[in-house]
PDB file of C-alpha atoms in Angstrom:
ATOM      1  CA  MET A   1      -9.395  19.835 -18.130  1.00 42.00           C
ATOM      2  CA  PHE A   2     -10.214  16.148 -17.597  1.00 39.00           C
ATOM      3  CA  PHE A   3     -10.296  16.524 -13.824  1.00 41.00           C
ATOM      4  CA  LYS A   4     -12.454  19.625 -13.845  1.00 44.00           C
ATOM      5  CA  ASN A   5     -15.131  18.327 -16.226  1.00 45.00           C
ATOM      6  CA  ASN A   6     -15.380  14.658 -15.339  1.00 45.00           C
ATOM      7  CA  LEU A   7     -14.417  14.455 -11.682  1.00 53.00           C
ATOM      8  CA  ASN A   8     -15.287  17.953 -10.488  1.00 61.00           C
ATOM      9  CA  LEU A   9     -11.733  18.242  -9.230  1.00 68.00           C
ATOM     10  CA  ASN A  10      -9.573  21.307  -9.587  1.00 81.00           C
ATOM     11  CA  PHE A  11      -5.792  21.361  -9.455  1.00 83.00           C
ATOM     12  CA  LYS A  12      -5.665  22.526  -5.826  1.00 84.00           C
ATOM     13  CA  THR A  13      -7.873  19.639  -4.713  1.00 82.00           C
ATOM     14  CA  PHE A  14      -5.796  17.218  -6.767  1.00 81.00           C
ATOM     15  CA  LEU A  15      -2.639  18.466  -5.012  1.00 85.00           C
ATOM     16  CA  GLN A  16      -4.352  17.994  -1.663  1.00 83.00           C
ATOM     17  CA  TYR A  17      -5.281  14.414  -2.586  1.00 83.00           C
ATOM     18  CA  PHE A  18      -1.728  13.786  -3.711  1.00 85.00           C
ATOM     19  CA  PHE A  19      -0.347  15.229  -0.461  1.00 84.00           C
ATOM     20  CA  LEU A  20      -2.635  12.921   1.533  1.00 81.00           C
ATOM     21  CA  PHE A  21      -1.388   9.977  -0.492  1.00 81.00           C
ATOM     22  CA  ILE A  22       2.282  10.902   0.115  1.00 82.00           C
ATOM     23  CA  LEU A  23       1.616  11.366   3.833  1.00 77.00           C
ATOM     24  CA  ALA A  24      -0.156   8.011   4.007  1.00 75.00           C
ATOM     25  CA  TYR A  25       2.641   6.377   2.047  1.00 76.00           C
ATOM     26  CA  LEU A  26       5.332   7.691   4.337  1.00 72.00           C
ATOM     27  CA  SER A  27       3.362   6.757   7.436  1.00 67.00           C
ATOM     28  CA  THR A  28       2.687   3.182   6.378  1.00 63.00           C
ATOM     29  CA  PHE A  29       6.240   2.592   5.293  1.00 63.00           C
ATOM     30  CA  LEU A  30       7.936   0.821   8.171  1.00 55.00           C
ATOM     31  CA  TRP A  31      11.416   2.251   8.424  1.00 51.00           C
ATOM     32  CA  VAL A  32      13.053  -1.121   8.642  1.00 48.00           C
ATOM     33  CA  ASP A  33      16.178  -1.979   6.729  1.00 49.00           C
ATOM     34  CA  TRP A  34      15.085  -5.132   4.955  1.00 54.00           C
ATOM     35  CA  GLN A  35      18.388  -5.445   3.180  1.00 54.00           C
ATOM     36  CA  ASN A  36      20.234  -8.722   3.828  1.00 59.00           C
ATOM     37  CA  GLN A  37      17.105 -10.197   5.399  1.00 64.00           C
ATOM     38  CA  PHE A  38      15.529 -13.473   4.389  1.00 65.00           C
ATOM     39  CA  ALA A  39      11.954 -14.614   4.146  1.00 68.00           C
ATOM     40  CA  ALA A  40      10.650 -16.901   6.862  1.00 66.00           C
ATOM     41  CA  SER A  41       7.325 -18.392   7.872  1.00 71.00           C
ATOM     42  CA  ASP A  42       4.263 -17.231   5.917  1.00 73.00           C
ATOM     43  CA  ILE A  43       6.109 -14.675   3.788  1.00 75.00           C
ATOM     44  CA  ALA A  44       8.491 -17.393   2.608  1.00 77.00           C
ATOM     45  CA  GLY A  45       5.524 -19.504   1.563  1.00 76.00           C
ATOM     46  CA  ASP A  46       4.057 -16.525  -0.237  1.00 80.00           C
ATOM     47  CA  ILE A  47       7.294 -15.877  -2.119  1.00 80.00           C
ATOM     48  CA  LEU A  48       7.477 -19.516  -3.185  1.00 80.00           C
ATOM     49  CA  HIS A  49       3.841 -19.360  -4.223  1.00 80.00           C
ATOM     50  CA  ALA A  50       4.481 -16.173  -6.216  1.00 83.00           C
ATOM     51  CA  ASN A  51       7.206 -17.969  -8.182  1.00 85.00           C
ATOM     52  CA  GLN A  52       4.381 -19.587 -10.140  1.00 84.00           C
ATOM     53  CA  ILE A  53       3.747 -16.234 -11.818  1.00 86.00           C
ATOM     54  CA  LYS A  54       7.344 -16.171 -13.060  1.00 84.00           C
ATOM     55  CA  ASP A  55       7.394 -19.851 -13.989  1.00 88.00           C
ATOM     56  CA  ASN A  56       3.943 -20.264 -15.557  1.00 88.00           C
ATOM     57  CA  GLY A  57       3.024 -16.684 -16.394  1.00 86.00           C
ATOM     58  CA  TYR A  58      -0.166 -16.766 -14.315  1.00 84.00           C
ATOM     59  CA  LEU A  59      -1.496 -17.574 -10.854  1.00 83.00           C
ATOM     60  CA  LEU A  60      -5.112 -18.486 -10.227  1.00 81.00           C
ATOM     61  CA  VAL A  61      -5.214 -19.095  -6.468  1.00 79.00           C
ATOM     62  CA  GLY A  62      -4.395 -16.998  -3.427  1.00 78.00           C
ATOM     63  CA  HIS A  63      -2.556 -17.690  -0.199  1.00 75.00           C
ATOM     64  CA  TRP A  64      -1.909 -21.231   0.911  1.00 71.00           C
ATOM     65  CA  SER A  65      -3.497 -22.624   4.040  1.00 70.00           C
ATOM     66  CA  LYS A  66      -2.493 -25.333   6.482  1.00 71.00           C
ATOM     67  CA  PHE A  67      -5.956 -26.834   5.998  1.00 76.00           C
ATOM     68  CA  ASN A  68      -5.154 -27.962   2.429  1.00 74.00           C
ATOM     69  CA  PHE A  69      -6.937 -25.253   0.473  1.00 71.00           C
ATOM     70  CA  ASN A  70      -5.935 -21.957  -1.065  1.00 70.00           C
ATOM     71  CA  HIS A  71      -7.688 -18.690  -0.374  1.00 71.00           C
ATOM     72  CA  PRO A  72      -9.333 -17.232  -3.461  1.00 65.00           C
ATOM     73  CA  GLY A  73      -7.764 -14.368  -5.330  1.00 73.00           C
ATOM     74  CA  PRO A  74      -4.111 -13.831  -6.150  1.00 84.00           C
ATOM     75  CA  PHE A  75      -4.486 -10.016  -6.228  1.00 83.00           C
ATOM     76  CA  TRP A  76      -1.755  -9.376  -3.641  1.00 82.00           C
ATOM     77  CA  PHE A  77       0.697 -11.610  -5.509  1.00 85.00           C
ATOM     78  CA  TYR A  78       0.142  -9.734  -8.752  1.00 87.00           C
ATOM     79  CA  ILE A  79       0.665  -6.360  -7.022  1.00 86.00           C
ATOM     80  CA  ASN A  80       3.950  -7.644  -5.611  1.00 86.00           C
ATOM     81  CA  TYR A  81       4.952  -9.075  -8.982  1.00 88.00           C
ATOM     82  CA  ILE A  82       4.303  -5.712 -10.661  1.00 90.00           C
ATOM     83  CA  PHE A  83       6.489  -3.966  -8.089  1.00 89.00           C
ATOM     84  CA  GLU A  84       9.193  -6.607  -8.496  1.00 89.00           C
ATOM     85  CA  PHE A  85       9.177  -5.858 -12.222  1.00 91.00           C
ATOM     86  CA  LEU A  86       9.091  -2.052 -11.817  1.00 92.00           C
ATOM     87  CA  LEU A  87      11.830  -1.932  -9.181  1.00 88.00           C
ATOM     88  CA  SER A  88      14.098  -4.552 -10.775  1.00 87.00           C
ATOM     89  CA  PRO A  89      16.507  -1.917 -12.201  1.00 90.00           C
ATOM     90  CA  PHE A  90      17.278  -0.731  -8.651  1.00 86.00           C
ATOM     91  CA  ASN A  91      18.733  -4.078  -7.567  1.00 84.00           C
ATOM     92  CA  LEU A  92      16.508  -4.380  -4.502  1.00 81.00           C
ATOM     93  CA  GLU A  93      15.901  -7.630  -2.698  1.00 81.00           C
ATOM     94  CA  ARG A  94      12.566  -9.324  -3.152  1.00 84.00           C
ATOM     95  CA  LEU A  95      11.333  -8.517   0.341  1.00 82.00           C
ATOM     96  CA  GLN A  96      12.081  -4.848  -0.242  1.00 81.00           C
ATOM     97  CA  THR A  97      10.015  -4.752  -3.438  1.00 84.00           C
ATOM     98  CA  TRP A  98       7.149  -6.499  -1.683  1.00 84.00           C
ATOM     99  CA  GLN A  99       7.336  -3.903   1.080  1.00 81.00           C
ATOM    100  CA  TRP A 100       7.125  -1.070  -1.477  1.00 82.00           C
ATOM    101  CA  GLY A 101       4.144  -2.737  -3.180  1.00 83.00           C
ATOM    102  CA  THR A 102       2.256  -3.373   0.032  1.00 80.00           C
ATOM    103  CA  THR A 103       2.930   0.165   1.241  1.00 80.00           C
ATOM    104  CA  PHE A 104       1.659   1.589  -2.046  1.00 84.00           C
ATOM    105  CA  LEU A 105      -1.571  -0.426  -1.823  1.00 84.00           C
ATOM    106  CA  ASN A 106      -2.116   0.521   1.836  1.00 80.00           C
ATOM    107  CA  SER A 107      -1.551   4.187   1.014  1.00 81.00           C
ATOM    108  CA  ILE A 108      -4.211   4.123  -1.673  1.00 85.00           C
ATOM    109  CA  PHE A 109      -6.713   2.626   0.788  1.00 85.00           C
ATOM    110  CA  ILE A 110      -5.809   5.130   3.521  1.00 82.00           C
ATOM    111  CA  THR A 111      -6.113   8.081   1.134  1.00 84.00           C
ATOM    112  CA  PHE A 112      -9.515   6.967  -0.152  1.00 86.00           C
ATOM    113  CA  SER A 113     -10.651   6.352   3.429  1.00 85.00           C
ATOM    114  CA  ALA A 114      -9.607   9.863   4.470  1.00 84.00           C
ATOM    115  CA  ILE A 115     -11.417  11.428   1.520  1.00 84.00           C
ATOM    116  CA  ALA A 116     -14.511   9.271   2.066  1.00 85.00           C
ATOM    117  CA  LEU A 117     -14.675  10.110   5.786  1.00 82.00           C
ATOM    118  CA  SER A 118     -14.441  13.804   4.975  1.00 82.00           C
ATOM    119  CA  LYS A 119     -17.209  13.556   2.366  1.00 83.00           C
ATOM    120  CA  PHE A 120     -19.356  11.385   4.642  1.00 85.00           C
ATOM    121  CA  TYR A 121     -19.240  13.710   7.638  1.00 82.00           C
ATOM    122  CA  PHE A 122     -19.142  17.073   5.835  1.00 81.00           C
ATOM    123  CA  ASP A 123     -20.851  16.327   2.468  1.00 82.00           C
ATOM    124  CA  LYS A 124     -17.773  17.589   0.625  1.00 80.00           C
ATOM    125  CA  PHE A 125     -14.039  17.186   0.725  1.00 80.00           C
ATOM    126  CA  LYS A 126     -12.370  19.164   3.499  1.00 81.00           C
ATOM    127  CA  PHE A 127      -8.626  18.857   3.419  1.00 82.00           C
ATOM    128  CA  SER A 128      -8.098  19.725   7.082  1.00 82.00           C
ATOM    129  CA  TYR A 129     -10.242  16.854   8.334  1.00 79.00           C
ATOM    130  CA  SER A 130      -8.791  14.394   5.836  1.00 81.00           C
ATOM    131  CA  PHE A 131      -5.333  15.484   6.912  1.00 81.00           C
ATOM    132  CA  LEU A 132      -6.319  14.984  10.544  1.00 81.00           C
ATOM    133  CA  PHE A 133      -7.464  11.420   9.811  1.00 80.00           C
ATOM    134  CA  VAL A 134      -4.188  10.559   8.073  1.00 79.00           C
ATOM    135  CA  PHE A 135      -2.203  12.307  10.812  1.00 79.00           C
ATOM    136  CA  ILE A 136      -3.926  10.261  13.533  1.00 79.00           C
ATOM    137  CA  TYR A 137      -3.189   7.105  11.576  1.00 76.00           C
ATOM    138  CA  CYS A 138       0.452   8.186  11.158  1.00 73.00           C
ATOM    139  CA  LEU A 139       0.777   8.919  14.849  1.00 75.00           C
ATOM    140  CA  PHE A 140      -0.665   5.528  15.786  1.00 75.00           C
ATOM    141  CA  ASN A 141       1.636   3.782  13.304  1.00 68.00           C
ATOM    142  CA  VAL A 142       4.764   5.554  14.556  1.00 69.00           C
ATOM    143  CA  LEU A 143       3.907   5.012  18.225  1.00 72.00           C
ATOM    144  CA  SER A 144       3.178   1.333  17.705  1.00 71.00           C
ATOM    145  CA  ALA A 145       6.452   0.917  15.781  1.00 66.00           C
ATOM    146  CA  LEU A 146       8.377   2.617  18.581  1.00 70.00           C
ATOM    147  CA  TYR A 147       6.597   0.513  21.207  1.00 70.00           C
ATOM    148  CA  LEU A 148       7.412  -2.690  19.341  1.00 66.00           C
ATOM    149  CA  GLY A 149      10.997  -1.549  18.742  1.00 61.00           C
ATOM    150  CA  VAL A 150      10.658  -1.647  14.963  1.00 54.00           C
ATOM    151  CA  GLY A 151      11.875   1.858  14.116  1.00 48.00           C
TER     152      GLY A 151
END
């Protein structure tokens, strides 16, 4: 009832949105086995920087820079920290939880982009065109992963 009255969204449309999200999630998830891997370079600096959330309980600055300043906004660190907390019972390595968190965030953006493009070009949500947008993105992602030898 909430969806129908407030968002003008019926159950079928909700299932279509959810399917787009799952498709985007699976397409952005790089099928790399991150188990027994270690952080290096920028990601290692980010993990060390994110330790401040565990140590102090908060983080007020974003990514570090080699020019002696931090980028504003620790949003990405908090998303990763939430996924570290949620996935801690599964005994995953830290890089794996960060991958799940980043993939989740990317999938939300891809899903909203697909819905927005459909509404922009057709004045209402059309599942087939939203699906096509996500499918093209998936195809590009898979082909680039195969080209780079990631998959």
